[in-house]
DNA sequence: TAGATCGTTTGTGTTACGTCAATCATCTAC
DNA sequence: GTAGATGATTGACGTAACACAAACGATCTA
């Protein structure tokens, strides 16, 4: 009787994951047709974006950043290099490593992608005003930046 | 000469999409092993969460919310119903329709999922403090809510 | 009653992975 | 100089999660 009268902690979880996935899906569904006209796939955009934001990366690091198997990354980079969007060069410090960088063509492509995707984001995220959009961007950027450190830790 | 001296508008795009995808990937990579121990897949979580948040839904609406082909949704719901996590019942207003709802078992499972995923989010999103996490949650929730309306519009 | 809608089954195909094995080139430590 | 480790590559295999199409039965609407 007394035990059953105890207050029950029944807080709804403020779990971000499903919401992230949900919004991500919306964006992806709308983005794919636009990307197709540019001859690009979502996973291309992701790699190109990371390469731009990091200024270039070794393949091992890139695989970690993208949370992607290194074998599959080779395939992805083969596609990007074939299209002339990225360039692989041997690192002078360790010739086992490639330094992967955007080419000028890759940078231009990314600008076109940005333009197309900005319109889509305007639409999909129209429930948020400009300040909120900015806020969301900064929060995600901050969250993503720590993830970059996860390539250094086997526990990540 | 004068034209070349004009200021060039060269603002970096504040594009959320790739960041969203990036953080989403991180969360997913970490979540999958935990979900496996619960016998659950990411797409299960998504559907269960949407069903909880909407209080139930027709299949057509659910397909729209999840941005998912209705045929594939049938397969997904078959899995969920087989496990006893959801229940399909004919709508009294239109017997062509199913109303899909979480069962008690489904609700309990979701609580367990929430618990497991909360720890993972704490880790993956550790670059954000509690207030920022809350902020992110609210922004995403707001963004996601308008998306719900997209089931009503062929342009979405 | 005809046409539309909802859900279902079945089938096909694509994409994006994970994983593994083996290999070569290169590095590091002894 | 050598053994073992590392980085990238290729090829193979398998899985999951889709998109899409066709066809069908049940039900609704005009």
CSV table of C-alpha atoms (C1' of nucleotides) in Angstrom, one decimal:
chain,number,residue,atom,x,y,z
A,1,UNK,CA,0.0,0.0,0.0
A,2,UNK,CA,2.7,2.5,1.0
A,3,UNK,CA,5.0,1.1,-1.7
A,4,UNK,CA,2.4,1.5,-4.3
A,5,UNK,CA,1.9,5.1,-3.3
A,6,UNK,CA,5.5,6.0,-4.0
A,7,UNK,CA,6.0,8.5,-6.8
A,8,UNK,CA,7.0,6.7,-10.0
A,9,UNK,CA,9.7,8.3,-12.1
A,10,UNK,CA,8.1,8.3,-15.5
A,11,UNK,CA,9.9,10.9,-17.5
A,12,UNK,CA,9.6,10.6,-21.3
A,13,UNK,CA,13.0,10.1,-22.8
A,14,UNK,CA,14.4,13.0,-24.6
A,15,UNK,CA,16.0,10.7,-27.2
A,16,UNK,CA,17.3,12.4,-30.2
A,17,UNK,CA,18.1,9.4,-32.3
A,18,UNK,CA,14.8,8.6,-33.8
A,19,UNK,CA,14.1,12.3,-34.5
A,20,UNK,CA,17.4,12.6,-36.2
A,21,UNK,CA,16.7,9.6,-38.3
A,22,UNK,CA,13.3,10.8,-39.1
A,23,UNK,CA,14.4,14.3,-40.3
A,24,UNK,CA,17.4,12.7,-42.0
A,25,UNK,CA,15.0,10.4,-44.0
A,26,UNK,CA,12.9,13.3,-45.1
A,27,UNK,CA,15.9,15.2,-46.3
A,28,UNK,CA,17.3,12.2,-48.0
A,29,UNK,CA,14.1,11.3,-49.9
A,30,UNK,CA,13.8,14.8,-51.2
A,31,UNK,CA,17.5,15.1,-52.0
A,32,UNK,CA,18.1,11.9,-54.0
A,33,UNK,CA,16.3,13.1,-57.2
A,34,UNK,CA,18.2,16.4,-57.1
A,35,UNK,CA,21.5,14.6,-56.6
A,36,UNK,CA,20.7,12.3,-59.4
A,37,UNK,CA,20.5,15.2,-61.9
A,38,UNK,CA,24.0,16.1,-60.7
A,39,UNK,CA,25.2,12.5,-61.1
A,40,UNK,CA,25.9,12.2,-57.4
A,41,UNK,CA,24.8,9.8,-54.7
A,42,UNK,CA,24.2,10.6,-51.0
A,43,UNK,CA,27.2,8.8,-49.9
A,44,UNK,CA,29.3,10.9,-52.4
A,45,UNK,CA,28.0,14.1,-50.8
A,46,UNK,CA,28.9,12.9,-47.4
A,47,UNK,CA,32.5,12.1,-48.3
A,48,UNK,CA,33.0,15.2,-50.4
A,49,UNK,CA,31.6,17.3,-47.5
A,50,UNK,CA,33.9,15.7,-45.0
A,51,UNK,CA,36.9,16.2,-47.3
A,52,UNK,CA,36.1,19.8,-47.7
A,53,UNK,CA,35.5,20.4,-44.0
A,54,UNK,CA,38.7,18.7,-43.0
A,55,UNK,CA,40.8,20.0,-45.9
A,56,UNK,CA,41.8,16.4,-46.8
A,57,UNK,CA,42.4,13.2,-45.0
A,58,UNK,CA,44.2,9.9,-45.0
A,59,UNK,CA,41.9,7.0,-46.1
A,60,UNK,CA,42.1,5.4,-42.7
A,61,UNK,CA,41.0,8.6,-41.0
A,62,UNK,CA,38.3,9.2,-43.6
A,63,UNK,CA,36.9,5.7,-43.0
A,64,UNK,CA,36.7,6.5,-39.3
A,65,UNK,CA,35.1,9.8,-39.8
A,66,UNK,CA,32.5,8.3,-42.1
A,67,UNK,CA,32.1,5.2,-39.8
A,68,UNK,CA,32.7,3.1,-42.9
A,69,UNK,CA,34.6,0.0,-43.6
A,70,UNK,CA,37.9,0.7,-45.3
A,71,UNK,CA,37.3,-1.8,-48.1
A,72,UNK,CA,34.1,0.0,-49.0
A,73,UNK,CA,35.8,3.3,-48.7
A,74,UNK,CA,38.2,2.2,-51.4
A,75,UNK,CA,35.3,1.6,-53.7
A,76,UNK,CA,33.7,4.9,-52.9
A,77,UNK,CA,37.0,6.8,-53.5
A,78,UNK,CA,37.4,4.9,-56.8
A,79,UNK,CA,34.1,6.4,-57.9
A,80,UNK,CA,35.0,9.9,-56.7
A,81,UNK,CA,38.5,9.7,-58.3
A,82,UNK,CA,37.1,8.4,-61.5
A,83,UNK,CA,34.8,11.4,-61.7
A,84,UNK,CA,37.7,13.7,-61.0
A,85,UNK,CA,36.2,15.0,-57.8
A,86,UNK,CA,39.0,13.8,-55.5
A,87,UNK,CA,42.7,13.1,-55.8
A,88,UNK,CA,44.7,10.6,-54.0
A,89,UNK,CA,48.4,11.3,-53.4
A,90,UNK,CA,51.0,9.4,-51.4
A,91,UNK,CA,51.9,11.0,-48.2
A,92,UNK,CA,55.5,12.1,-48.1
A,93,UNK,CA,55.7,11.2,-44.4
A,94,UNK,CA,54.5,7.6,-44.9
A,95,UNK,CA,54.2,6.2,-48.4
A,96,UNK,CA,51.7,3.6,-47.3
A,97,UNK,CA,49.2,6.4,-46.8
A,98,UNK,CA,47.1,8.3,-49.3
A,99,UNK,CA,46.2,11.9,-48.7
A,100,UNK,CA,42.8,12.4,-50.2
A,101,UNK,CA,41.7,15.8,-51.2
A,102,UNK,CA,39.0,17.6,-53.2
A,103,UNK,CA,39.9,18.6,-56.7
A,104,UNK,CA,38.8,22.0,-58.1
A,105,UNK,CA,36.1,20.1,-59.9
A,106,UNK,CA,35.1,18.5,-56.7
A,107,UNK,CA,34.8,21.8,-55.0
A,108,UNK,CA,32.7,23.2,-57.8
A,109,UNK,CA,30.5,20.2,-57.7
A,110,UNK,CA,30.0,20.6,-54.0
A,111,UNK,CA,29.0,24.2,-54.5
A,112,UNK,CA,26.3,23.1,-57.0
A,113,UNK,CA,25.2,20.4,-54.5
A,114,UNK,CA,25.1,23.0,-51.8
A,115,UNK,CA,22.9,25.2,-53.9
A,116,UNK,CA,20.5,22.4,-54.7
A,117,UNK,CA,20.3,21.0,-51.2
A,118,UNK,CA,19.9,24.4,-49.6
A,119,UNK,CA,16.5,24.8,-51.4
A,120,UNK,CA,15.5,21.3,-50.3
A,121,UNK,CA,16.5,22.1,-46.7
A,122,UNK,CA,14.5,25.3,-46.9
A,123,UNK,CA,11.5,23.2,-47.7
A,124,UNK,CA,11.9,20.2,-45.4
A,125,UNK,CA,13.0,22.4,-42.5
A,126,UNK,CA,10.4,25.1,-43.1
A,127,UNK,CA,9.0,24.5,-39.6
A,128,UNK,CA,12.2,26.2,-38.3
A,129,UNK,CA,12.8,29.9,-38.7
A,130,UNK,CA,16.2,31.3,-39.8
A,131,UNK,CA,17.5,31.6,-36.2
A,132,UNK,CA,16.5,28.1,-35.4
A,133,UNK,CA,18.1,26.7,-38.5
A,134,UNK,CA,21.3,28.5,-37.6
A,135,UNK,CA,21.0,27.0,-34.1
A,136,UNK,CA,20.5,23.5,-35.4
A,137,UNK,CA,23.5,23.9,-37.7
A,138,UNK,CA,25.8,25.0,-34.9
A,139,UNK,CA,24.6,22.3,-32.5
A,140,UNK,CA,25.1,19.6,-35.2
A,141,UNK,CA,28.5,21.0,-36.1
A,142,UNK,CA,29.5,20.9,-32.5
A,143,UNK,CA,28.3,17.4,-32.1
A,144,UNK,CA,30.0,16.3,-35.2
A,145,UNK,CA,33.3,17.8,-34.3
A,146,UNK,CA,33.9,15.7,-31.3
A,147,UNK,CA,33.1,12.7,-33.4
A,148,UNK,CA,36.2,13.5,-35.5
A,149,UNK,CA,38.2,12.7,-32.4
A,150,UNK,CA,36.7,9.2,-32.4
A,151,UNK,CA,39.1,8.1,-35.1
A,152,UNK,CA,41.7,8.2,-32.4
A,153,UNK,CA,40.0,6.0,-29.9
A,154,UNK,CA,39.2,2.3,-30.3
A,155,UNK,CA,36.3,2.8,-27.8
A,156,UNK,CA,34.4,5.1,-30.1
B,1,UNK,CA,39.0,46.4,-63.3
B,2,UNK,CA,36.1,48.0,-61.4
B,3,UNK,CA,34.0,44.9,-61.8
B,4,UNK,CA,36.8,42.7,-60.5
B,5,UNK,CA,37.1,44.9,-57.5
B,6,UNK,CA,33.5,44.3,-56.5
B,7,UNK,CA,33.0,42.4,-53.2
B,8,UNK,CA,32.4,38.7,-53.9
B,9,UNK,CA,29.6,37.1,-51.9
B,10,UNK,CA,31.3,34.0,-50.8
B,11,UNK,CA,29.3,32.7,-47.8
B,12,UNK,CA,29.9,29.1,-46.9
B,13,UNK,CA,26.6,27.3,-47.0
B,14,UNK,CA,25.0,26.5,-43.7
B,15,UNK,CA,23.8,23.2,-45.0
B,16,UNK,CA,22.4,20.9,-42.3
B,17,UNK,CA,22.0,17.8,-44.4
B,18,UNK,CA,25.5,16.3,-44.3
B,19,UNK,CA,25.9,17.1,-40.6
B,20,UNK,CA,22.6,15.4,-39.9
B,21,UNK,CA,23.7,12.4,-41.9
B,22,UNK,CA,27.0,12.4,-40.2
B,23,UNK,CA,25.7,12.5,-36.6
B,24,UNK,CA,23.0,10.1,-37.6
B,25,UNK,CA,25.6,7.6,-38.8
B,26,UNK,CA,27.6,7.9,-35.6
B,27,UNK,CA,24.5,7.2,-33.5
B,28,UNK,CA,23.5,4.3,-35.8
B,29,UNK,CA,26.8,2.6,-35.7
B,30,UNK,CA,26.8,2.7,-31.9
B,31,UNK,CA,23.2,1.7,-31.6
B,32,UNK,CA,23.1,-1.4,-33.8
B,33,UNK,CA,24.9,-3.7,-31.4
B,34,UNK,CA,22.7,-2.6,-28.4
B,35,UNK,CA,19.6,-3.0,-30.5
B,36,UNK,CA,20.7,-6.4,-31.5
B,37,UNK,CA,20.8,-7.6,-27.9
B,38,UNK,CA,17.1,-6.5,-27.7
B,39,UNK,CA,16.3,-8.3,-31.0
B,40,UNK,CA,15.5,-5.0,-32.7
B,41,UNK,CA,16.6,-3.3,-35.9
B,42,UNK,CA,16.9,0.4,-36.4
B,43,UNK,CA,14.0,0.5,-38.7
B,44,UNK,CA,11.9,-1.2,-36.0
B,45,UNK,CA,12.8,1.5,-33.6
B,46,UNK,CA,11.8,4.2,-36.0
B,47,UNK,CA,8.4,2.7,-36.6
B,48,UNK,CA,7.7,2.0,-33.0
B,49,UNK,CA,8.7,5.5,-32.0
B,50,UNK,CA,6.5,7.1,-34.6
B,51,UNK,CA,3.6,4.9,-33.5
B,52,UNK,CA,4.1,5.9,-29.9
B,53,UNK,CA,4.4,9.6,-30.8
B,54,UNK,CA,1.3,9.6,-33.0
B,55,UNK,CA,-0.7,7.3,-30.7
B,56,UNK,CA,-1.3,5.1,-33.7
B,57,UNK,CA,-1.8,5.5,-37.4
B,58,UNK,CA,-3.2,4.0,-40.6
B,59,UNK,CA,-0.7,2.1,-42.7
B,60,UNK,CA,-0.9,4.7,-45.5
B,61,UNK,CA,-0.2,7.5,-43.1
B,62,UNK,CA,2.6,5.6,-41.5
B,63,UNK,CA,4.2,4.9,-44.8
B,64,UNK,CA,4.2,8.6,-45.5
B,65,UNK,CA,5.6,9.5,-42.1
B,66,UNK,CA,8.4,7.0,-42.5
B,67,UNK,CA,8.9,8.0,-46.1
B,68,UNK,CA,8.7,4.4,-47.0
B,69,UNK,CA,7.1,2.3,-49.7
B,70,UNK,CA,3.8,0.8,-48.6
B,71,UNK,CA,4.8,-2.6,-49.7
B,72,UNK,CA,7.9,-2.5,-47.6
B,73,UNK,CA,5.9,-1.2,-44.7
B,74,UNK,CA,3.7,-4.3,-44.8
B,75,UNK,CA,6.8,-6.4,-44.4
B,76,UNK,CA,8.0,-4.3,-41.5
B,77,UNK,CA,4.6,-4.4,-39.8
B,78,UNK,CA,4.5,-8.2,-40.3
B,79,UNK,CA,7.7,-8.4,-38.3
B,80,UNK,CA,6.5,-6.1,-35.6
B,81,UNK,CA,3.1,-7.8,-35.3
B,82,UNK,CA,4.8,-11.3,-35.2
B,83,UNK,CA,6.8,-10.1,-32.2
B,84,UNK,CA,3.7,-8.8,-30.6
B,85,UNK,CA,4.9,-5.2,-30.5
B,86,UNK,CA,2.1,-3.8,-32.6
B,87,UNK,CA,-1.4,-4.6,-33.4
B,88,UNK,CA,-3.4,-4.0,-36.6
B,89,UNK,CA,-7.1,-3.5,-36.4
B,90,UNK,CA,-9.6,-2.6,-39.1
B,91,UNK,CA,-10.8,0.9,-38.8
B,92,UNK,CA,-14.5,1.1,-38.0
B,93,UNK,CA,-14.9,4.1,-40.4
B,94,UNK,CA,-13.3,2.5,-43.4
B,95,UNK,CA,-12.7,-1.3,-43.3
B,96,UNK,CA,-10.1,-1.1,-46.0
B,97,UNK,CA,-7.8,0.6,-43.5
B,98,UNK,CA,-5.8,-0.8,-40.6
B,99,UNK,CA,-5.2,1.2,-37.5
B,100,UNK,CA,-1.8,0.3,-36.2
B,101,UNK,CA,-1.0,0.7,-32.6
B,102,UNK,CA,1.7,-0.2,-30.1
B,103,UNK,CA,0.8,-3.1,-27.8
B,104,UNK,CA,1.7,-3.0,-24.1
B,105,UNK,CA,4.7,-5.2,-25.0
B,106,UNK,CA,5.7,-2.8,-27.7
B,107,UNK,CA,5.6,0.1,-25.2
B,108,UNK,CA,7.7,-1.8,-22.7
B,109,UNK,CA,10.2,-2.7,-25.4
B,110,UNK,CA,10.4,0.9,-26.4
B,111,UNK,CA,11.2,1.9,-22.8
B,112,UNK,CA,14.0,-0.6,-22.8
B,113,UNK,CA,15.2,0.7,-26.2
B,114,UNK,CA,15.0,4.3,-24.8
B,115,UNK,CA,17.1,3.3,-21.9
B,116,UNK,CA,19.8,1.7,-24.0
B,117,UNK,CA,19.9,4.4,-26.6
B,118,UNK,CA,20.0,7.2,-24.0
B,119,UNK,CA,23.4,5.9,-22.8
B,120,UNK,CA,24.6,5.8,-26.4
B,121,UNK,CA,23.4,9.3,-27.1
B,122,UNK,CA,25.1,10.5,-23.9
B,123,UNK,CA,28.3,9.2,-25.4
B,124,UNK,CA,28.0,10.2,-29.0
B,125,UNK,CA,26.6,13.6,-28.2
B,126,UNK,CA,29.0,14.3,-25.3
B,127,UNK,CA,30.2,17.4,-27.1
B,128,UNK,CA,26.9,19.0,-26.2
B,129,UNK,CA,25.9,19.9,-22.7
B,130,UNK,CA,22.5,19.2,-21.2
B,131,UNK,CA,21.0,22.4,-22.3
B,132,UNK,CA,22.3,22.0,-25.9
B,133,UNK,CA,21.0,18.5,-26.0
B,134,UNK,CA,17.6,19.7,-24.9
B,135,UNK,CA,17.8,22.4,-27.5
B,136,UNK,CA,18.7,19.9,-30.2
B,137,UNK,CA,15.8,17.7,-29.2
B,138,UNK,CA,13.3,20.6,-29.4
B,139,UNK,CA,14.6,21.8,-32.7
B,140,UNK,CA,14.3,18.3,-34.2
B,141,UNK,CA,11.0,17.7,-32.7
B,142,UNK,CA,9.7,20.9,-34.2
B,143,UNK,CA,11.3,20.1,-37.6
B,144,UNK,CA,9.8,16.6,-37.5
B,145,UNK,CA,6.3,17.8,-36.6
B,146,UNK,CA,5.8,19.7,-39.8
B,147,UNK,CA,7.0,16.7,-41.7
B,148,UNK,CA,4.0,14.8,-40.4
B,149,UNK,CA,1.8,17.2,-42.4
B,150,UNK,CA,3.7,16.0,-45.5
B,151,UNK,CA,1.5,12.9,-45.7
B,152,UNK,CA,-1.3,15.2,-46.8
B,153,UNK,CA,0.4,16.9,-49.6
B,154,UNK,CA,1.6,15.3,-52.9
B,155,UNK,CA,4.3,17.9,-53.1
B,156,UNK,CA,6.2,16.8,-50.1
C,1,DT,C1',-22.0,-0.3,-61.0
C,2,DA,C1',-17.4,1.5,-62.2
C,3,DG,C1',-13.6,3.3,-60.5
C,4,DA,C1',-10.7,4.3,-56.6
C,5,DT,C1',-8.6,3.1,-52.3
C,6,DC,C1',-6.3,0.1,-48.8
C,7,DG,C1',-3.6,-3.6,-47.7
C,8,DT,C1',-1.4,-7.8,-49.3
C,9,DT,C1',1.6,-11.0,-51.7
C,10,DT,C1',5.1,-12.0,-54.8
C,11,DG,C1',8.9,-10.9,-57.6
C,12,DT,C1',12.8,-8.2,-59.4
C,13,DG,C1',16.5,-5.2,-59.0
C,14,DT,C1',19.6,-1.7,-56.8
C,15,DT,C1',22.4,0.2,-53.3
C,16,DA,C1',25.2,0.3,-49.5
C,17,DC,C1',26.9,-1.7,-46.6
C,18,DG,C1',29.9,-5.7,-43.4
C,19,DT,C1',33.2,-9.2,-43.4
C,20,DC,C1',36.9,-12.0,-45.0
C,21,DA,C1',41.1,-13.4,-47.4
C,22,DA,C1',45.1,-12.5,-49.8
C,23,DT,C1',48.4,-9.4,-51.7
C,24,DC,C1',51.9,-5.6,-52.2
C,25,DA,C1',54.3,-1.7,-50.6
C,26,DT,C1',56.0,0.6,-46.8
C,27,DC,C1',57.1,1.4,-42.1
C,28,DT,C1',59.0,0.4,-37.3
C,29,DA,C1',61.5,-1.9,-33.8
C,30,DC,C1',64.9,-4.9,-32.7
D,1,DG,C1',68.6,-7.1,-42.2
D,2,DT,C1',64.4,-9.1,-40.6
D,3,DA,C1',59.9,-9.9,-38.6
D,4,DG,C1',55.8,-8.1,-37.7
D,5,DA,C1',52.6,-4.3,-38.3
D,6,DT,C1',50.3,-0.9,-41.1
D,7,DG,C1',47.8,1.2,-45.3
D,8,DA,C1',45.6,0.4,-49.3
D,9,DT,C1',43.8,-2.7,-52.8
D,10,DT,C1',41.1,-6.4,-55.1
D,11,DG,C1',37.7,-9.8,-55.2
D,12,DA,C1',34.3,-12.6,-53.2
D,13,DC,C1',30.3,-13.5,-50.4
D,14,DG,C1',26.4,-12.2,-47.8
D,15,DT,C1',22.8,-9.2,-45.6
D,16,DA,C1',19.5,-5.5,-45.0
D,17,DA,C1',16.7,-2.1,-46.7
D,18,DC,C1',15.0,-0.2,-49.8
D,19,DA,C1',12.2,1.1,-54.8
D,20,DC,C1',9.1,-0.5,-58.0
D,21,DA,C1',5.7,-3.4,-60.5
D,22,DA,C1',1.9,-6.5,-61.0
D,23,DA,C1',-2.0,-8.6,-59.4
D,24,DC,C1',-5.6,-9.5,-56.2
D,25,DG,C1',-9.5,-9.2,-52.7
D,26,DA,C1',-12.1,-6.2,-49.7
D,27,DT,C1',-14.2,-2.0,-49.2
D,28,DC,C1',-15.6,2.7,-50.2
D,29,DT,C1',-17.5,6.6,-53.1
D,30,DA,C1',-19.9,8.9,-56.7
